[in-house]
Coordinates of N, CA and C in Angstrom, one line a residue:
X547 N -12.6 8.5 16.7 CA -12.7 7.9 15.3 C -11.9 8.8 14.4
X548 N -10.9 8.0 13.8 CA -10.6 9.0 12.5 C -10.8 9.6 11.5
X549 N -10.4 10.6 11.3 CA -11.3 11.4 10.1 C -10.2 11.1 8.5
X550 N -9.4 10.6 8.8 CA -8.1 10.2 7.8 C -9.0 9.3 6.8
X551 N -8.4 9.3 5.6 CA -9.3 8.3 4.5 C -8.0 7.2 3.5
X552 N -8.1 6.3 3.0 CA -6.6 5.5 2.5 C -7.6 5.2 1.1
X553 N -6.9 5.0 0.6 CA -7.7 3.9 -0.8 C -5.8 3.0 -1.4
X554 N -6.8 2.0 -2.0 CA -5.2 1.1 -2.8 C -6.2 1.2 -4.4
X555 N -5.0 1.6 -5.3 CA -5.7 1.3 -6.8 C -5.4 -0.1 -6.8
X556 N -6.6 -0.6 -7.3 CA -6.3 -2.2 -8.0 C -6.5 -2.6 -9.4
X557 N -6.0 -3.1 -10.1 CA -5.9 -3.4 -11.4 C -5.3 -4.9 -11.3
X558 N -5.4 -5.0 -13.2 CA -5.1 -6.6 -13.2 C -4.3 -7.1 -12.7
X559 N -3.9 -8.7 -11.8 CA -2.7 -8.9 -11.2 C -1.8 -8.2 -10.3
X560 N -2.6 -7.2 -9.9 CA -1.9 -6.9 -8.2 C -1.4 -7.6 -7.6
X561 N -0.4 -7.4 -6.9 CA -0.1 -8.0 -5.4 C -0.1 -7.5 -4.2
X562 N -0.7 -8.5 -4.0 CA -1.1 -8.3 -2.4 C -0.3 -8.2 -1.4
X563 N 0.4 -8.8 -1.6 CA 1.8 -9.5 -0.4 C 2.4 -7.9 -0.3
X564 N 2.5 -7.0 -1.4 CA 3.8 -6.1 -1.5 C 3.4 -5.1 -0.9
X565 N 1.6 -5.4 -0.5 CA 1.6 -4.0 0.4 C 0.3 -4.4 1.4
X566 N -0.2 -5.5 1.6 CA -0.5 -5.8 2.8 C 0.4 -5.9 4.0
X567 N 1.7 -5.6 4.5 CA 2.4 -5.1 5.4 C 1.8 -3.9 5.8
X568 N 1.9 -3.5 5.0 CA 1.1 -1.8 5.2 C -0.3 -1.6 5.6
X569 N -1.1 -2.5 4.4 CA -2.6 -2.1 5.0 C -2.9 -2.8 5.8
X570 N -2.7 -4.1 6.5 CA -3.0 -4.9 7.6 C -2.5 -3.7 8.5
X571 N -1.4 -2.9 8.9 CA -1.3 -2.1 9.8 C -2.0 -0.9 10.3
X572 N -2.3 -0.4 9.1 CA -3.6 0.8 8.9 C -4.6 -0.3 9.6
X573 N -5.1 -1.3 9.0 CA -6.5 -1.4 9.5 C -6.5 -2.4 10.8
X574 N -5.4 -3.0 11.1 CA -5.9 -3.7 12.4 C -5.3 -2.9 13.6
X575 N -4.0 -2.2 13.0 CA -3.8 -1.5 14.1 C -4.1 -0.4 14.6
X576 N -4.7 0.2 13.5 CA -4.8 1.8 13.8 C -6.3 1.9 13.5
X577 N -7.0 0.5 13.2 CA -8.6 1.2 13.0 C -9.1 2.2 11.7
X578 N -8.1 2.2 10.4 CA -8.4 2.7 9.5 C -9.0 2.2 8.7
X579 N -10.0 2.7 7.5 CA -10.8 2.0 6.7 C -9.8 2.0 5.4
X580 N -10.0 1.2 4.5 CA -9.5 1.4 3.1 C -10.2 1.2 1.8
X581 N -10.3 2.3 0.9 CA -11.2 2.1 0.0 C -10.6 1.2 -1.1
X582 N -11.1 0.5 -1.6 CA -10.3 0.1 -3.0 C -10.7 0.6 -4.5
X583 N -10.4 1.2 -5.2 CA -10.3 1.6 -6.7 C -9.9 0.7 -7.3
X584 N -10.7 0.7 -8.7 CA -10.1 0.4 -10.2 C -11.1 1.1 -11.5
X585 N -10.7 0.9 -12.4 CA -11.6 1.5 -13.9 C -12.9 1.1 -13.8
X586 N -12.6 0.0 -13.7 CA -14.5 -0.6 -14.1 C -14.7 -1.5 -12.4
X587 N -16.4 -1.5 -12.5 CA -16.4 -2.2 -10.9 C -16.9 -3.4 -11.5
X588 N -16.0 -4.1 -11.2 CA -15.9 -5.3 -11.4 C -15.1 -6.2 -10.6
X589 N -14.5 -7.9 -10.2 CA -13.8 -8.4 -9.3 C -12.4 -8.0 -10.6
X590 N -11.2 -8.0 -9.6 CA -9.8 -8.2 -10.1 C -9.2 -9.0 -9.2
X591 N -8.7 -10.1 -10.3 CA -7.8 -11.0 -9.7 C -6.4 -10.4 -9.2
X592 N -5.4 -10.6 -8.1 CA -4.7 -10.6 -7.3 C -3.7 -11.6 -8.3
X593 N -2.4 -11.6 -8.1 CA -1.4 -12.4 -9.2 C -1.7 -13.5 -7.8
X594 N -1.7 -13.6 -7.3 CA -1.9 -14.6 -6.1 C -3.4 -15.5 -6.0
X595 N -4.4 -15.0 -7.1 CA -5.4 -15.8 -7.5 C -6.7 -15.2 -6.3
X596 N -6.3 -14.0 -5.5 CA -7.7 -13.5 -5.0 C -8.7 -12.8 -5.3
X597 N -9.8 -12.6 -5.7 CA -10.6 -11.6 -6.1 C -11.3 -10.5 -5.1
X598 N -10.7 -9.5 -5.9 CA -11.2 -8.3 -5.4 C -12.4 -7.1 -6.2
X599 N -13.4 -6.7 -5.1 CA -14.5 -5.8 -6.1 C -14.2 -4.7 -5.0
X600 N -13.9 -3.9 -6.3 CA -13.4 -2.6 -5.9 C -14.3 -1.8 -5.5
X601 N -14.3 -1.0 -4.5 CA -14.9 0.0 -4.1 C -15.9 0.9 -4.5
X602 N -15.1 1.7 -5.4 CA -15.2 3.0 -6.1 C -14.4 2.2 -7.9
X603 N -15.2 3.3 -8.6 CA -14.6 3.1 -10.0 C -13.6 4.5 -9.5
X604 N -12.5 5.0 -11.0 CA -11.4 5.9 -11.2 C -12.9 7.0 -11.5
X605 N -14.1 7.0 -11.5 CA -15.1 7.9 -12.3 C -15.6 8.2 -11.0
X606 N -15.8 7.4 -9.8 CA -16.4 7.3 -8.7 C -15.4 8.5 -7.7
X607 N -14.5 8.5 -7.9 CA -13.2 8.8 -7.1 C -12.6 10.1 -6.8
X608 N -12.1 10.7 -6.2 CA -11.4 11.7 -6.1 C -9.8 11.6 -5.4
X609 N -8.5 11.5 -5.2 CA -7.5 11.7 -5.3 C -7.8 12.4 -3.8
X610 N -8.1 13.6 -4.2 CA -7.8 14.6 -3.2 C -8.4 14.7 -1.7
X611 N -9.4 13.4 -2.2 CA -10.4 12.9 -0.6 C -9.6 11.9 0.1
X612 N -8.5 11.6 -0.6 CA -7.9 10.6 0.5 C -6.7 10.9 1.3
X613 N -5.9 10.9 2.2 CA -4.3 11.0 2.5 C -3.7 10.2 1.6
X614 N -3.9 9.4 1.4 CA -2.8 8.3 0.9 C -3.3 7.5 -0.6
X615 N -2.8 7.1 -1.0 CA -3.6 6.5 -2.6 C -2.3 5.8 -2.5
X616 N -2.2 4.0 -2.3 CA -1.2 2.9 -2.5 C -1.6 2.3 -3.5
X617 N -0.6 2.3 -4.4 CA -0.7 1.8 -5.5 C 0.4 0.2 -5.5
X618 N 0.2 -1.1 -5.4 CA 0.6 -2.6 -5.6 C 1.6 -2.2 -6.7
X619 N 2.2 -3.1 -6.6 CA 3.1 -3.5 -8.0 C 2.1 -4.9 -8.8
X620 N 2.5 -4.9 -10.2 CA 2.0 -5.6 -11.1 C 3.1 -6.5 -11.6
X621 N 2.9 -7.6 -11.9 CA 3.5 -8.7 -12.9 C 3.5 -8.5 -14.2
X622 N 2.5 -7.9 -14.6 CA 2.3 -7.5 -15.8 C 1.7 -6.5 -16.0
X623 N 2.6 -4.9 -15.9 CA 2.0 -3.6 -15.6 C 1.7 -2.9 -17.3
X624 N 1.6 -3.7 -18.1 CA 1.5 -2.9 -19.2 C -0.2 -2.6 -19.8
X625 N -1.4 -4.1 -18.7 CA -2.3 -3.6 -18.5 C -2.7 -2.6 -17.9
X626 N -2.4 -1.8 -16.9 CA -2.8 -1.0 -16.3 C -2.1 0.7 -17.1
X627 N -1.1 0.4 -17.7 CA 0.2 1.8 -18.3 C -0.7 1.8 -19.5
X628 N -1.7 1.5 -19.9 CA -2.8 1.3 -21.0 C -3.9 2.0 -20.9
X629 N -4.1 2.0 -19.6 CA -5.5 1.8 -19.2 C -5.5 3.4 -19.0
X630 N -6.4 3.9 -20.0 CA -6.3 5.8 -20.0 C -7.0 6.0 -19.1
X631 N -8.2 5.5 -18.6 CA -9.2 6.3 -17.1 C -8.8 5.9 -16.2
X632 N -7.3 5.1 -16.0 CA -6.7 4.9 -15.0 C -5.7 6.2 -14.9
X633 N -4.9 5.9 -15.9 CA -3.9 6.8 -16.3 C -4.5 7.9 -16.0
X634 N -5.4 8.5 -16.4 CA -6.0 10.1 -16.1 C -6.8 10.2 -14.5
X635 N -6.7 9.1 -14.0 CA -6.9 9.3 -12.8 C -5.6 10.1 -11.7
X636 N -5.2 9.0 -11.6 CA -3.6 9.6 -11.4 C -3.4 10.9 -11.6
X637 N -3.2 11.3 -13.1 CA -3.1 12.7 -13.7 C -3.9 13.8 -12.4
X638 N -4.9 13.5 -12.7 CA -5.6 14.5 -11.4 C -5.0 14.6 -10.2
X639 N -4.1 13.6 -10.2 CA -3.5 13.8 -8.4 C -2.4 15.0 -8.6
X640 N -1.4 15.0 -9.5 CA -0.5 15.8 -9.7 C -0.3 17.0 -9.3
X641 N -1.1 17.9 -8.7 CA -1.1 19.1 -7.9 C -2.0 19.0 -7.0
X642 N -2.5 18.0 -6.1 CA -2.6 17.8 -4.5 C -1.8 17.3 -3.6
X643 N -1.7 17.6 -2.6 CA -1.1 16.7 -1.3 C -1.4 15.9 -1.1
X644 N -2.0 15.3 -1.7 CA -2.5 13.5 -1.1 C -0.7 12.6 -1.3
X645 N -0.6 12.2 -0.3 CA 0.6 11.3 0.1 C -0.1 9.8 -1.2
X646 N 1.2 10.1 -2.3 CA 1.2 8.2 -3.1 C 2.0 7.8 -3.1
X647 N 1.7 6.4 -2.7 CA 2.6 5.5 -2.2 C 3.1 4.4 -3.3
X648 N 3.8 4.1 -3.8 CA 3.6 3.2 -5.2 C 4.8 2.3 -5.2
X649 N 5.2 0.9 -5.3 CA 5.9 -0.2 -5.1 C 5.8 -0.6 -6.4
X650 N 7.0 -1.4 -6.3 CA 7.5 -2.5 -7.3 C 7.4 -1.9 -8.9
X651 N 6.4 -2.7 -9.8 CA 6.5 -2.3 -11.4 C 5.4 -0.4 -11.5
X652 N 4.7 -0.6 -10.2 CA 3.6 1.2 -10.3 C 3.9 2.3 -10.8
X653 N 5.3 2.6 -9.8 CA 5.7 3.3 -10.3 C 5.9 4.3 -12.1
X654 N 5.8 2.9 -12.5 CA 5.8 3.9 -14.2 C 4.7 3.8 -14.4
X655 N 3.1 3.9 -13.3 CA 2.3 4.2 -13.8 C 1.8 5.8 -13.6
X656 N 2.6 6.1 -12.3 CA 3.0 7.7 -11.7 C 4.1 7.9 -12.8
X657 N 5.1 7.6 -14.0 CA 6.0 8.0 -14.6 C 4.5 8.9 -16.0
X658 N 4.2 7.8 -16.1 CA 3.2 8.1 -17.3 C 2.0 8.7 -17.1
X659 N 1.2 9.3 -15.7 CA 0.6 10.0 -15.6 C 1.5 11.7 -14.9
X660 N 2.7 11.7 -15.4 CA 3.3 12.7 -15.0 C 4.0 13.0 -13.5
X661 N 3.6 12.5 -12.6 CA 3.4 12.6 -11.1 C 5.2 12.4 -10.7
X662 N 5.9 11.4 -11.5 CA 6.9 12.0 -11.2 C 8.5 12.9 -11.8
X663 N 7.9 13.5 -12.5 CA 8.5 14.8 -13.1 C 9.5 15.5 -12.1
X664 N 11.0 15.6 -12.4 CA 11.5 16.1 -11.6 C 11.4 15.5 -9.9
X665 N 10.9 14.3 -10.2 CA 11.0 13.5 -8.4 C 11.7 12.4 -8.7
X666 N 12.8 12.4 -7.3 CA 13.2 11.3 -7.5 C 12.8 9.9 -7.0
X667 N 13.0 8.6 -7.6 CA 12.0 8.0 -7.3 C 12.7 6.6 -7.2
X668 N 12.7 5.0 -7.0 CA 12.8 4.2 -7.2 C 11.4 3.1 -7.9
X669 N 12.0 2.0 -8.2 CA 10.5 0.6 -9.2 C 11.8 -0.3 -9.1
X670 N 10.7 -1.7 -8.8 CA 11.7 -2.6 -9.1 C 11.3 -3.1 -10.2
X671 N 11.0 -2.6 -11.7 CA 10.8 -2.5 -13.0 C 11.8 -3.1 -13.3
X672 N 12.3 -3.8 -14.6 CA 13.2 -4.5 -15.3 C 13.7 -2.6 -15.8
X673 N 14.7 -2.6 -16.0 CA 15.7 -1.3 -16.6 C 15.5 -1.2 -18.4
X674 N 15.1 -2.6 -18.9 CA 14.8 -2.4 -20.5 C 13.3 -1.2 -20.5
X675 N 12.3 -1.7 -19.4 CA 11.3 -0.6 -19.1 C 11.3 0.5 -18.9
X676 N 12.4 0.8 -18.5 CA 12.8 2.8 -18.7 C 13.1 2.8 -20.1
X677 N 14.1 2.4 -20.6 CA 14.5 2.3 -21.7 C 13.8 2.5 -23.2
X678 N 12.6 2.1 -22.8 CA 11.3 1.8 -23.9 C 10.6 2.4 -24.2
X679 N 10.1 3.8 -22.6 CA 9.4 4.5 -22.8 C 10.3 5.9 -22.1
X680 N 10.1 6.6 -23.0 CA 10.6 7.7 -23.3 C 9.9 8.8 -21.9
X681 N 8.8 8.9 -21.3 CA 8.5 9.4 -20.4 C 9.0 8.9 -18.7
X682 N 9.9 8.1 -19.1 CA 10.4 7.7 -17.8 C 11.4 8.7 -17.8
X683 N 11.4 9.2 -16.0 CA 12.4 10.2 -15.8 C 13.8 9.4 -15.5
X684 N 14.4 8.8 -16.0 CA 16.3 8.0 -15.8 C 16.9 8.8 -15.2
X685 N 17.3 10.1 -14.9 CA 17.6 10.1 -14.6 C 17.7 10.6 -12.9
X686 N 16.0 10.1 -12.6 CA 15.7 10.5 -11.2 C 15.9 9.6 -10.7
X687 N 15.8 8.4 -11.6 CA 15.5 6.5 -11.1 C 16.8 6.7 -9.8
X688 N 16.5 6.5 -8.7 CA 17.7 6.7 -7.4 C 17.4 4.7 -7.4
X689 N 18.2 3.9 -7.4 CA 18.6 2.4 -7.2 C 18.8 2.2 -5.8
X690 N 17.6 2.8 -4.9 CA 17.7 2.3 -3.5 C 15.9 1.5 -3.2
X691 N 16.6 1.1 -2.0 CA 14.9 0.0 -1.5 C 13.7 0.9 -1.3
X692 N 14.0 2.3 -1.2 CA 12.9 3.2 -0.4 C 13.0 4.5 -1.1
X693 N 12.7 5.2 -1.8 CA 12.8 6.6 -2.4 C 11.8 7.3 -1.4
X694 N 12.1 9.1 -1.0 CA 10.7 9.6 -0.9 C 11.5 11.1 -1.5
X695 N 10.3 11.8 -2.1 CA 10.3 13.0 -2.7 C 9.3 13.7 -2.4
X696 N 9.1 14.6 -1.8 CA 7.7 15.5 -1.9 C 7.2 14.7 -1.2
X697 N 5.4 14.3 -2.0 CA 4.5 14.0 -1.6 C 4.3 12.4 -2.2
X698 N 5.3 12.0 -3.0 CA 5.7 10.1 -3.6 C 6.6 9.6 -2.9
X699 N 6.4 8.6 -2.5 CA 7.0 7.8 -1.9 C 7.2 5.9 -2.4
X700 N 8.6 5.8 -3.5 CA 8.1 4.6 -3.7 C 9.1 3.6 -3.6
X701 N 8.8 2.3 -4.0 CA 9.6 1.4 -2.9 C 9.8 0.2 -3.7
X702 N 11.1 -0.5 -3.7 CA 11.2 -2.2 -4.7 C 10.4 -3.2 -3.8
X703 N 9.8 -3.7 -4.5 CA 8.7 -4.9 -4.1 C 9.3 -5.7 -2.9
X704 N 10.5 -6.1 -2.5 CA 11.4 -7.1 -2.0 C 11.3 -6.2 -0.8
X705 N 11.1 -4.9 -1.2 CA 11.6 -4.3 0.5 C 10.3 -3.6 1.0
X706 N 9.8 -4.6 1.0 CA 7.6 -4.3 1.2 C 8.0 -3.8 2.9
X707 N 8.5 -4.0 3.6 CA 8.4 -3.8 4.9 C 9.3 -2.1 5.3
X708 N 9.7 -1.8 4.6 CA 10.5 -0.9 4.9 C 9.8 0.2 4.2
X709 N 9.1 0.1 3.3 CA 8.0 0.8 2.4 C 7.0 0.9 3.1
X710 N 6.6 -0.1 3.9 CA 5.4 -0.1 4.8 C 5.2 0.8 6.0
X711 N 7.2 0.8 6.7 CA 7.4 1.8 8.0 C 7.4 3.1 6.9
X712 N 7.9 3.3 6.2 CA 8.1 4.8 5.5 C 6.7 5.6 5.3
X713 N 5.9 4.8 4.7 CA 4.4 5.3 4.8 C 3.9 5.9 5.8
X714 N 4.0 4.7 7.4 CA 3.8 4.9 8.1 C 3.9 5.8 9.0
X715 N 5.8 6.2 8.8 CA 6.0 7.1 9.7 C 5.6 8.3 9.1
X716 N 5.2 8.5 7.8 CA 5.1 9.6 7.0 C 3.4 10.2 7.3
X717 N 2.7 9.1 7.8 CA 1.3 9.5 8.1 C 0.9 9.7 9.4
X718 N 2.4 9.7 10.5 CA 2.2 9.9 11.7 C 2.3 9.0 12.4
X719 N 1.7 7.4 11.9 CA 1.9 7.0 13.2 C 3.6 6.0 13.7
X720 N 3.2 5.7 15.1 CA 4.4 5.2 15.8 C 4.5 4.0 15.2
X721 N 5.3 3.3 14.8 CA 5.6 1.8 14.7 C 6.9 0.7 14.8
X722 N 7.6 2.4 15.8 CA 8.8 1.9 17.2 C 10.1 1.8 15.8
X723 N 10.7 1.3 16.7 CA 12.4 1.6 15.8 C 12.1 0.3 15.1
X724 N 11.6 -1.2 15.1 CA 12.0 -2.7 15.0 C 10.7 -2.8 14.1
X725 N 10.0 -2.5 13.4 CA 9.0 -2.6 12.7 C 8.8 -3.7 12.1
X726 N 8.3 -4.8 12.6 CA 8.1 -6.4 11.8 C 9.4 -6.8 11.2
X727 N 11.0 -6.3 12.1 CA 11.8 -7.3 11.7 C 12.1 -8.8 12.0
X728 N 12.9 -9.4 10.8 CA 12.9 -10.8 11.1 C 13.6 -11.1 12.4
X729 N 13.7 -12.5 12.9 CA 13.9 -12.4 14.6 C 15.6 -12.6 14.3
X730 N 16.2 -12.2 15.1 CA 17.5 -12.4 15.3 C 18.7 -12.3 16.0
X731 N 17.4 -13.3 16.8 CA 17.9 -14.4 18.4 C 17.3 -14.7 18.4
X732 N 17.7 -15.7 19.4 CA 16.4 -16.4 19.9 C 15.5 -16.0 21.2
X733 N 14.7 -16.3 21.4 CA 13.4 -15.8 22.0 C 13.3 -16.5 23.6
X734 N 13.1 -16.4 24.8 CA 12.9 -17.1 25.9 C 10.9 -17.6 25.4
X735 N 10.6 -18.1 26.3 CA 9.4 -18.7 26.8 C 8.3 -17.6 27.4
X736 N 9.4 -16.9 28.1 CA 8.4 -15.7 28.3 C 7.9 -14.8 27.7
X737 N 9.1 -14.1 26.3 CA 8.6 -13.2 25.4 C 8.5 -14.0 24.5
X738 N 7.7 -15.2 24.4 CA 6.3 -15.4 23.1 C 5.4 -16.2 23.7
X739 N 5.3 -15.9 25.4 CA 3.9 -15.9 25.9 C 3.0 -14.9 25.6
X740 N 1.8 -14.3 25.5 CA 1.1 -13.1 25.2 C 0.0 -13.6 25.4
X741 N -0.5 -12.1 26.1 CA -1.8 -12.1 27.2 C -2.6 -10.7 27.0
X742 N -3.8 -11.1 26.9 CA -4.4 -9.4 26.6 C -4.6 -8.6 27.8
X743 N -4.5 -7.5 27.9 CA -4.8 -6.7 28.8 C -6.4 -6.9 29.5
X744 N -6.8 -6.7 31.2 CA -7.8 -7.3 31.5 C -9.0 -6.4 30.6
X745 N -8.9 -5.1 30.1 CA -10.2 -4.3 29.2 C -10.3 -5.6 28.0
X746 N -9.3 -5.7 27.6 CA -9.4 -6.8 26.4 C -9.7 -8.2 26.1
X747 N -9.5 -8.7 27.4 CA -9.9 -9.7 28.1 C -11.5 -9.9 28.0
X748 N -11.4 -8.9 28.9 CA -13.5 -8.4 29.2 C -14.1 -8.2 27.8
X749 N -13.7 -7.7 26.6 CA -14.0 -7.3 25.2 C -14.6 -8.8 24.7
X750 N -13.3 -9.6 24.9 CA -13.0 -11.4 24.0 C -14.7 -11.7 24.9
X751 N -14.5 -11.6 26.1 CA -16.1 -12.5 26.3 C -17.1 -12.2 26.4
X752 N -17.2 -10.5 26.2 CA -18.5 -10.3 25.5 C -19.0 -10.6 24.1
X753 N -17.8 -10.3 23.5 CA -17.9 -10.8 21.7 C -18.1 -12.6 21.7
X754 N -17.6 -13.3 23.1 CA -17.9 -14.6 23.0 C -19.4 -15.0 23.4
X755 N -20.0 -14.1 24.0 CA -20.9 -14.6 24.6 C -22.1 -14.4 22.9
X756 N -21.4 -13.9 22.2 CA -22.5 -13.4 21.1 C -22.6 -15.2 20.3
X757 N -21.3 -16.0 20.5 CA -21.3 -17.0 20.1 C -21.8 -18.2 20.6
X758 N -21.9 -18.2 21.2 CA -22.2 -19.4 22.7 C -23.6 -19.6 22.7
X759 N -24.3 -18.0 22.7 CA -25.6 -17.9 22.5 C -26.3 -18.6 21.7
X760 N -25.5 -19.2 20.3 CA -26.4 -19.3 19.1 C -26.3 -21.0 19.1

């Protein structure tokens, strides 16, 4: 069993898509739990219309208990770049090693709790948004799909999959050279037949027999 811990901050209008690549791989393949955060415990809608009730409040929480803290990108990040017990959450991370992971508009929510000072970084943020706030570091902003620096690691929304292996390989595990690329060829009959191994086999019909029963 692992002793590793993940959490995702969530706030208003998260998206899910930009980093479920990533946490569907922590938790289906590797058996990891994920906590979820936000300010207040209450449900938060998903820009995708899902509700989520977060875990832990930012009051509940510690930074330093997790490996990893994934931070979604927002549609509209000026609720969250607001939000001071969010914002001072964050702040606390600033001299631990907890690996943050932060995508798409997040990023200047690590610009504005300090976290990336002297790191270089990428957001797929509109560029008038550096512009505006004066705590954005310009001239770290590196214009590639993947940045890592230190202990941040962040990534444009569009390139969720490549942000997803960076993470991954950054936390150790294997996820081979081809990591959920698109196909390109075509495929025989045989490789997209799939069969579980006989242990896994024997697993499906004990978990079946729990259903059959009722």
């Amino acid at each position: 069993m692992s002793t590793k811990k993940y959490a995702v901050l969530i706030y208003p209008d998260f998206s899910l898509q930009e980093i479920t690549c990533l946490t569907s791989c922590l938790t289906v393949w590797f058996g990891e739990k994920i906590d979820t955060i936000a300010s207040e415990k209450k449900p938060y809608t998903s820009e995708d219309g899902f509700s989520v009730m977060p875990d832990k409040t930012v009051e509940e929480a510690n930074i330093s208990d997790y490996e990893c803290l994934i931070l979604p990108g927002t549609i509209f990040p000026l609720a969250p770049l607001y939000d001071e017990k969010l914002i001072g959450f964050l702040r606390k991370g600033k001299n631990e090693d907890t690996l943050i992971a932060a995508i798409s508009s997040s990023p200047i929510l690590l610009s504005k709790a300090g976290l990336l000072e002297g790191k270089d970084f990428t957001s797929g943020y509109f560029m008038q948004m550096a512009e505006t706030f004066s705590f954005v570091d310009k001239e770290h902003f590196i214009h590639k799909p993947v940045v890592e620096d230190g202990n941040i690691i962040t990534g444009i929304g569009m390139f969720f999959r490549e942000f997803a292996q960076a993470v991954l390989n950054r936390l150790g595990y294997d996820v081979g050279e081809h990591f959920m690329e698109t196909a390109a060829r075509e495929y025989s009959e045989e490789e997209l037949t799939f069969y579980w191994t006989d242990e896994e086999y024997e697993e499906f019909l004990e978990e079946l027999k729990e259903y059959d029963g009722k």
